[in-house]
mmCIF file of N, CA and C in Angstrom:
data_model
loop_
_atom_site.group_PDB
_atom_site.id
_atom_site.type_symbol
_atom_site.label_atom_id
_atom_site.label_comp_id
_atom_site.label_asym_id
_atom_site.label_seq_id
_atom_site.Cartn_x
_atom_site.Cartn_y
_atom_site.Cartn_z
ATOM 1 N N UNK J 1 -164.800 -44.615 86.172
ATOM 2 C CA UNK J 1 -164.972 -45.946 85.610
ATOM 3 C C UNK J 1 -163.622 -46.643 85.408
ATOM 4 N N UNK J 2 -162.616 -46.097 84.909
ATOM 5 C CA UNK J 2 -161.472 -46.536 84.993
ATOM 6 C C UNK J 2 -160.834 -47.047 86.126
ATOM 7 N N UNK J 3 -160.782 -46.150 86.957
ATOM 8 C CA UNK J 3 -160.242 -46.740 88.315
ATOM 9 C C UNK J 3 -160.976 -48.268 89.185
ATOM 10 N N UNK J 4 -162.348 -47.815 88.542
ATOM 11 C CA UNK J 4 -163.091 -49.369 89.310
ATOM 12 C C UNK J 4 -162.176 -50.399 88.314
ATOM 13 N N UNK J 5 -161.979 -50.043 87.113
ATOM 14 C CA UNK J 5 -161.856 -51.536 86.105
ATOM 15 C C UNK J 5 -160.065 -51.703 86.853
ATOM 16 N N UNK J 6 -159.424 -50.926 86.826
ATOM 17 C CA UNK J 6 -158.118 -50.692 87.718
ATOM 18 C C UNK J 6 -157.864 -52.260 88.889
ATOM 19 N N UNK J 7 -159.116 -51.095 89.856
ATOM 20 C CA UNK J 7 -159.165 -52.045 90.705
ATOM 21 C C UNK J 7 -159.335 -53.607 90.450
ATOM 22 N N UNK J 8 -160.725 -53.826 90.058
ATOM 23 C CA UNK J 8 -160.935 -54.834 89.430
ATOM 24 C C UNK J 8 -160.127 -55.958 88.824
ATOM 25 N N UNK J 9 -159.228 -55.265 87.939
ATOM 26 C CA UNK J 9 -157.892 -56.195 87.234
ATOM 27 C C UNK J 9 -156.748 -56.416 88.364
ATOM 28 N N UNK J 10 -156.431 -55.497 89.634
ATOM 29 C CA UNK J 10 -155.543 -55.858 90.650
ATOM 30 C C UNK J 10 -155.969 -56.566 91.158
ATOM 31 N N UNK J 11 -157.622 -56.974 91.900
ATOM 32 C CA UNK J 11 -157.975 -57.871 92.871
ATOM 33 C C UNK J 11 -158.068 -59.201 92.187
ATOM 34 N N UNK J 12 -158.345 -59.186 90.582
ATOM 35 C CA UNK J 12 -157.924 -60.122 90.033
ATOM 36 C C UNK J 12 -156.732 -61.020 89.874
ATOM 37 N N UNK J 13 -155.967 -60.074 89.710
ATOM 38 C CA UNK J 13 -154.738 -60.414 89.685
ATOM 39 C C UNK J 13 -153.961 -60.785 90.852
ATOM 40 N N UNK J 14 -153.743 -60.440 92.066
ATOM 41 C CA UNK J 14 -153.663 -60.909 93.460
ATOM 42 C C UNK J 14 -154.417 -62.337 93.893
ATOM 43 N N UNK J 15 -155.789 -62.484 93.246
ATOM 44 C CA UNK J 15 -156.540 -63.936 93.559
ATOM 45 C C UNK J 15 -155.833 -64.784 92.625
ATOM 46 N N UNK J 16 -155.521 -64.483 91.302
ATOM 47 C CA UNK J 16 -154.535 -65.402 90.573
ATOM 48 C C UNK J 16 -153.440 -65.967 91.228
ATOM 49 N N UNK J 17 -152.630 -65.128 91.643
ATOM 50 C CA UNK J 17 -151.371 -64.911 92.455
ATOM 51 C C UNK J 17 -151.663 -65.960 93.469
ATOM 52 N N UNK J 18 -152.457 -65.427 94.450
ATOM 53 C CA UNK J 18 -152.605 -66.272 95.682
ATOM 54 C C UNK J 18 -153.017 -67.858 95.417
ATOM 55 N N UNK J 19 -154.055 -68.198 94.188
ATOM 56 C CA UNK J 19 -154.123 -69.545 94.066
ATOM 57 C C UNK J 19 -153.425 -70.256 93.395
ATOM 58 N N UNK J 20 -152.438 -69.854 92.546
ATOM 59 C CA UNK J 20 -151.502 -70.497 92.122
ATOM 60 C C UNK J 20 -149.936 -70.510 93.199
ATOM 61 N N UNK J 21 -149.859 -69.917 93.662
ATOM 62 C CA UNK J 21 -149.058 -70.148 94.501
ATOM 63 C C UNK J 21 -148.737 -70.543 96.568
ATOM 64 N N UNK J 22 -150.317 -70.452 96.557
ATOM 65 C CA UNK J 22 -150.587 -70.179 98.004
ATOM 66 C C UNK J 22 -151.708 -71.602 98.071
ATOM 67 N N UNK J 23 -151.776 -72.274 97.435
ATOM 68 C CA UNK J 23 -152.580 -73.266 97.538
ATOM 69 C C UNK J 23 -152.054 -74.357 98.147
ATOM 70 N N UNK J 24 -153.151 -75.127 99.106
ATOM 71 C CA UNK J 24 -152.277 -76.292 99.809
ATOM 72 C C UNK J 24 -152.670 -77.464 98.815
ATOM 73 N N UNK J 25 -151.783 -78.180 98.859
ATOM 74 C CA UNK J 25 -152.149 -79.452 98.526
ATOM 75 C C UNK J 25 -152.404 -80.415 98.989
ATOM 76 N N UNK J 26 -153.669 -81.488 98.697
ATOM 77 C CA UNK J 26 -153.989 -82.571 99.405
ATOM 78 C C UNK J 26 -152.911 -83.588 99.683
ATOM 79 N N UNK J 27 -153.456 -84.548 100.278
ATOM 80 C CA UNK J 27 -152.075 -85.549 100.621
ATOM 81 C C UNK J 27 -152.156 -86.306 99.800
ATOM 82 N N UNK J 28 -153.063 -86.804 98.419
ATOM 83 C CA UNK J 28 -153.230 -87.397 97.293
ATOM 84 C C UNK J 28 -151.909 -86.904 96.248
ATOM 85 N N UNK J 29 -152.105 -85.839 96.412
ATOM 86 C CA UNK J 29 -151.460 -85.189 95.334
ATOM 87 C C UNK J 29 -149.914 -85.126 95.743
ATOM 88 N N UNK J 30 -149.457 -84.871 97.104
ATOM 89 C CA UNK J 30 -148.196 -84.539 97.246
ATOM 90 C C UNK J 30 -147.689 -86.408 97.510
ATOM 91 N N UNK J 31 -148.591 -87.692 97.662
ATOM 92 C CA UNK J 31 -147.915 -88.291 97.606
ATOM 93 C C UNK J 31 -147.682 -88.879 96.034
ATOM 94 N N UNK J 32 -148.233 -88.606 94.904
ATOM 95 C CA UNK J 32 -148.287 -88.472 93.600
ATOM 96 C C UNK J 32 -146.845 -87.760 93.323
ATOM 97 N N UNK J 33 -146.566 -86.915 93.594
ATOM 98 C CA UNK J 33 -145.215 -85.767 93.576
ATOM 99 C C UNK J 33 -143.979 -86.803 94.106
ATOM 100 N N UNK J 34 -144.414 -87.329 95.405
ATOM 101 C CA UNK J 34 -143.304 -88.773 95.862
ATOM 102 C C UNK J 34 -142.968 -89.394 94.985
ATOM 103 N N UNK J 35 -144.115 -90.221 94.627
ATOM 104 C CA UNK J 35 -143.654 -91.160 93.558
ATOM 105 C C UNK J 35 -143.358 -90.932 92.449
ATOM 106 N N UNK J 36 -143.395 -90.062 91.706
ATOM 107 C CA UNK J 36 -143.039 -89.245 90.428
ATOM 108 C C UNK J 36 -141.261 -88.764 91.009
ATOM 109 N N UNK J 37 -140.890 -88.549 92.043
ATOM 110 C CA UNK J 37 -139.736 -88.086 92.039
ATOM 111 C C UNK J 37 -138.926 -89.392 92.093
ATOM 112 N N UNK J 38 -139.392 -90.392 92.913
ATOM 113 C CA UNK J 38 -138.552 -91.619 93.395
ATOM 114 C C UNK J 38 -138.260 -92.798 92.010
ATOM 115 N N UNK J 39 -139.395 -92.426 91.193
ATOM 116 C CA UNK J 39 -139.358 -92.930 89.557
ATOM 117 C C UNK J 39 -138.027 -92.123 88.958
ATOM 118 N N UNK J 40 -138.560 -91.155 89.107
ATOM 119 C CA UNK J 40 -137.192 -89.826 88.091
ATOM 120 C C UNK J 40 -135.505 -90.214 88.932
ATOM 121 N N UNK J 41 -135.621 -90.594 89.859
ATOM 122 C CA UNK J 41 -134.721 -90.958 91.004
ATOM 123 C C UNK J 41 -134.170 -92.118 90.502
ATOM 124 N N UNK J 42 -135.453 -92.978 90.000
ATOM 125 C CA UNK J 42 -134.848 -94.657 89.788
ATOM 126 C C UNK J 42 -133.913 -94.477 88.415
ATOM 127 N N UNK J 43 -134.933 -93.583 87.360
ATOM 128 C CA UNK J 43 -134.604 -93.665 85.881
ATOM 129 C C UNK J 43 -133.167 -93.107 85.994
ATOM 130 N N UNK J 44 -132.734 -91.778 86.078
ATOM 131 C CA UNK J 44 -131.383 -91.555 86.691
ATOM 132 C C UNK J 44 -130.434 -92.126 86.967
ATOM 133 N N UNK J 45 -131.157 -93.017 88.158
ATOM 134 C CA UNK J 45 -129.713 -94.279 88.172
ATOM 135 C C UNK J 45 -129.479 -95.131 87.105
ATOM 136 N N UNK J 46 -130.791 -95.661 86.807
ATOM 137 C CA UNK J 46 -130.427 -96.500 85.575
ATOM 138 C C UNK J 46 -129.354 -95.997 84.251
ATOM 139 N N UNK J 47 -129.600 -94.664 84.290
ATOM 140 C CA UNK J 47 -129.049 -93.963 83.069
ATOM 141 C C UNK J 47 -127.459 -93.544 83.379
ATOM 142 N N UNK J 48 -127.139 -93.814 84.978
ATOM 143 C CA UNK J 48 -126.060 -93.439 85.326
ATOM 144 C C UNK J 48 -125.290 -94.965 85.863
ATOM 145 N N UNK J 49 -126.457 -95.879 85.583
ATOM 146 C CA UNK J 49 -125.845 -97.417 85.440
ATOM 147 C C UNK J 49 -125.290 -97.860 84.277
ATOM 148 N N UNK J 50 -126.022 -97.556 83.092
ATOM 149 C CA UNK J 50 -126.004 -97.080 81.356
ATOM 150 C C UNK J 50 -124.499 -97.010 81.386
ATOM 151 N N UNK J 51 -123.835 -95.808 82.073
ATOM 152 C CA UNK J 51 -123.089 -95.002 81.265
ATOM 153 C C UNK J 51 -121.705 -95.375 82.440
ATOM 154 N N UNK J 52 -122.142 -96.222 83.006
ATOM 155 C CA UNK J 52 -121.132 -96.522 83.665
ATOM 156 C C UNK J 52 -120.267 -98.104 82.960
ATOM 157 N N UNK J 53 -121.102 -98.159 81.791
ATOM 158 C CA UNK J 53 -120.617 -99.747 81.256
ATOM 159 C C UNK J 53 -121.493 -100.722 81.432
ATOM 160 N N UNK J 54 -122.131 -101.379 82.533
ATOM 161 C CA UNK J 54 -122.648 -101.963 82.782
ATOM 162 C C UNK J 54 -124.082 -102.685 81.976
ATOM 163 N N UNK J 55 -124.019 -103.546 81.433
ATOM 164 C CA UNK J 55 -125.223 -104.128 80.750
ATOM 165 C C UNK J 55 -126.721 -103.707 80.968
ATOM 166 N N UNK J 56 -127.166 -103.439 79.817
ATOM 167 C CA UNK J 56 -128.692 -103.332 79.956
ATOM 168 C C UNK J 56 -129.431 -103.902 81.259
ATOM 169 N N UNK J 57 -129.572 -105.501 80.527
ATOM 170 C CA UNK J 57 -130.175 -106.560 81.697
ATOM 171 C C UNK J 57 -129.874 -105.882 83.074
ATOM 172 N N UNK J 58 -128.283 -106.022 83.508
ATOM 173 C CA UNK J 58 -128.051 -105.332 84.940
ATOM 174 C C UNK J 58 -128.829 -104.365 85.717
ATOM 175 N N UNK J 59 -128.836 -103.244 84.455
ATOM 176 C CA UNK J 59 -129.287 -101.807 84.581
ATOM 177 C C UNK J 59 -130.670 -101.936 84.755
ATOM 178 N N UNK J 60 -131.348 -102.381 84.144
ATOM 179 C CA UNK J 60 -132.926 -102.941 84.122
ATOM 180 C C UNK J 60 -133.317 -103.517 85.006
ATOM 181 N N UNK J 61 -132.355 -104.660 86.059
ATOM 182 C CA UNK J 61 -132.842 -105.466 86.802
ATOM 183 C C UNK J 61 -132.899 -104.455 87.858
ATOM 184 N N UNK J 62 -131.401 -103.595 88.240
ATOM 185 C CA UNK J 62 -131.794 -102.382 89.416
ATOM 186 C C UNK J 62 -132.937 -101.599 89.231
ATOM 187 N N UNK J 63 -133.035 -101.296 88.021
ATOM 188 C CA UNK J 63 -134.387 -100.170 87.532
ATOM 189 C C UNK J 63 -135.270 -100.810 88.502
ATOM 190 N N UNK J 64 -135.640 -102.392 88.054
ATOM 191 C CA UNK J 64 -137.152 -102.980 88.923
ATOM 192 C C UNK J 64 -137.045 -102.778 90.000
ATOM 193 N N UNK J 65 -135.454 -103.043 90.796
ATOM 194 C CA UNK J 65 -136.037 -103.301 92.209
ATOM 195 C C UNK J 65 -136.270 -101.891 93.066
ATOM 196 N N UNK J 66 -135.258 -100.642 92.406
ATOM 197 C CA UNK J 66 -135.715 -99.491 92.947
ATOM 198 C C UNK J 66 -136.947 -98.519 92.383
ATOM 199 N N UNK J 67 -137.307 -99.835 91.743
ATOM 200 C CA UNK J 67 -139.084 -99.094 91.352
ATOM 201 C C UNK J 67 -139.901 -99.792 91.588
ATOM 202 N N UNK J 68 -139.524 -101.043 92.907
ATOM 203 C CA UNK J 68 -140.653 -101.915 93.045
ATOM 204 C C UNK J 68 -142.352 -100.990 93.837
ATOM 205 N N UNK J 69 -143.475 -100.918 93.223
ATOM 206 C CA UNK J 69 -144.540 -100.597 94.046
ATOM 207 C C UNK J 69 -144.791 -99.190 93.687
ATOM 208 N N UNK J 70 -143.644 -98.554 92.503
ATOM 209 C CA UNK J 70 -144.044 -97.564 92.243
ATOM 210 C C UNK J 70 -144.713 -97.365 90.959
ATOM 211 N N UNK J 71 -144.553 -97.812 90.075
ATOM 212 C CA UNK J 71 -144.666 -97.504 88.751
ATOM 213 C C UNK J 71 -145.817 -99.140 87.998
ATOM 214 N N UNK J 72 -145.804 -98.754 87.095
ATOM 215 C CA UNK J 72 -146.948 -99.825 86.448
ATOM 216 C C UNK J 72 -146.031 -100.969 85.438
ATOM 217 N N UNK J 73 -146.288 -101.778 85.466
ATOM 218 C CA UNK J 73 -145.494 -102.887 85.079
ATOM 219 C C UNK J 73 -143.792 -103.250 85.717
ATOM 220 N N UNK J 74 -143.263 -103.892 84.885
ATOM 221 C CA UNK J 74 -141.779 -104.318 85.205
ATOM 222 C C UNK J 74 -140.953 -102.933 84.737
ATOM 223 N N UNK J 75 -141.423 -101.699 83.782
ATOM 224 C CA UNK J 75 -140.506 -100.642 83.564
ATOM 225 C C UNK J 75 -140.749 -99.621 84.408
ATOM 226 N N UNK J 76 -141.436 -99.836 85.305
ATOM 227 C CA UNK J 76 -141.468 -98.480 85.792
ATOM 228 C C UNK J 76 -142.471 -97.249 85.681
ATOM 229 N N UNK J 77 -143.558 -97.955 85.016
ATOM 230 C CA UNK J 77 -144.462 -96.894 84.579
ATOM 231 C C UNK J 77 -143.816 -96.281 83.033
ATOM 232 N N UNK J 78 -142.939 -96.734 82.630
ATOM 233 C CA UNK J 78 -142.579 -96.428 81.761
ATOM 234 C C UNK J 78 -141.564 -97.075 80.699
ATOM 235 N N UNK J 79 -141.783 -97.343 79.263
ATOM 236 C CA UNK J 79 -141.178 -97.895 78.376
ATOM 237 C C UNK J 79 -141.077 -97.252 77.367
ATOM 238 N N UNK J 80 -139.292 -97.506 76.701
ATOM 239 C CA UNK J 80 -139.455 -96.809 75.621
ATOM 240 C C UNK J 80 -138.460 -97.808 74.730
ATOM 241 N N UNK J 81 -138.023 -97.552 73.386
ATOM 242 C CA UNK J 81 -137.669 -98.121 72.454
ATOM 243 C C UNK J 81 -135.870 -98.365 72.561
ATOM 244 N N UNK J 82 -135.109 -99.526 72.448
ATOM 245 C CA UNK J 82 -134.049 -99.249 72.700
ATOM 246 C C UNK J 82 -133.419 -99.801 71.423
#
């Protein structure tokens, strides 16, 4: 009885394995992953526009245009408190 439950918990554990890591992804999803990176891409610059001196407004206006079509509103899919 042991050895079946043995087994049991390895073939389990291998199907875990394999679907978390061996799974394809649709083309929904990996172009979701695009735009989530090209956002993190935009915010970055902005933050490396930030710190370069350069005015908010400035920094904000690049934010829009290298987040035009990606994100939801004028921030980018994202706003926070300044």
């Amino acid at each position: 009885m042991k050895n079946w439950h043995l087994a049991l918990m390895g073939l389990a554990a291998t199907a875990i394995f394999t679907i978390a890591n061996g799974a394809e992804l649709d083309q929904a999803t990996k172009e979701d992953i695009t735009r989530h990176r090209a956002m993190a891409q935009a915010h970055e610059n902005a933050a490396k526009c930030l710190e370069s001196g350069k005015s908010d407004a400035v920094c904000e206006k690049q934010l829009q245009v290298e987040c035009k079509g990606l994100g939801i509103g004028k921030f980018c899919g994202m706003k926070h408190v300044h």
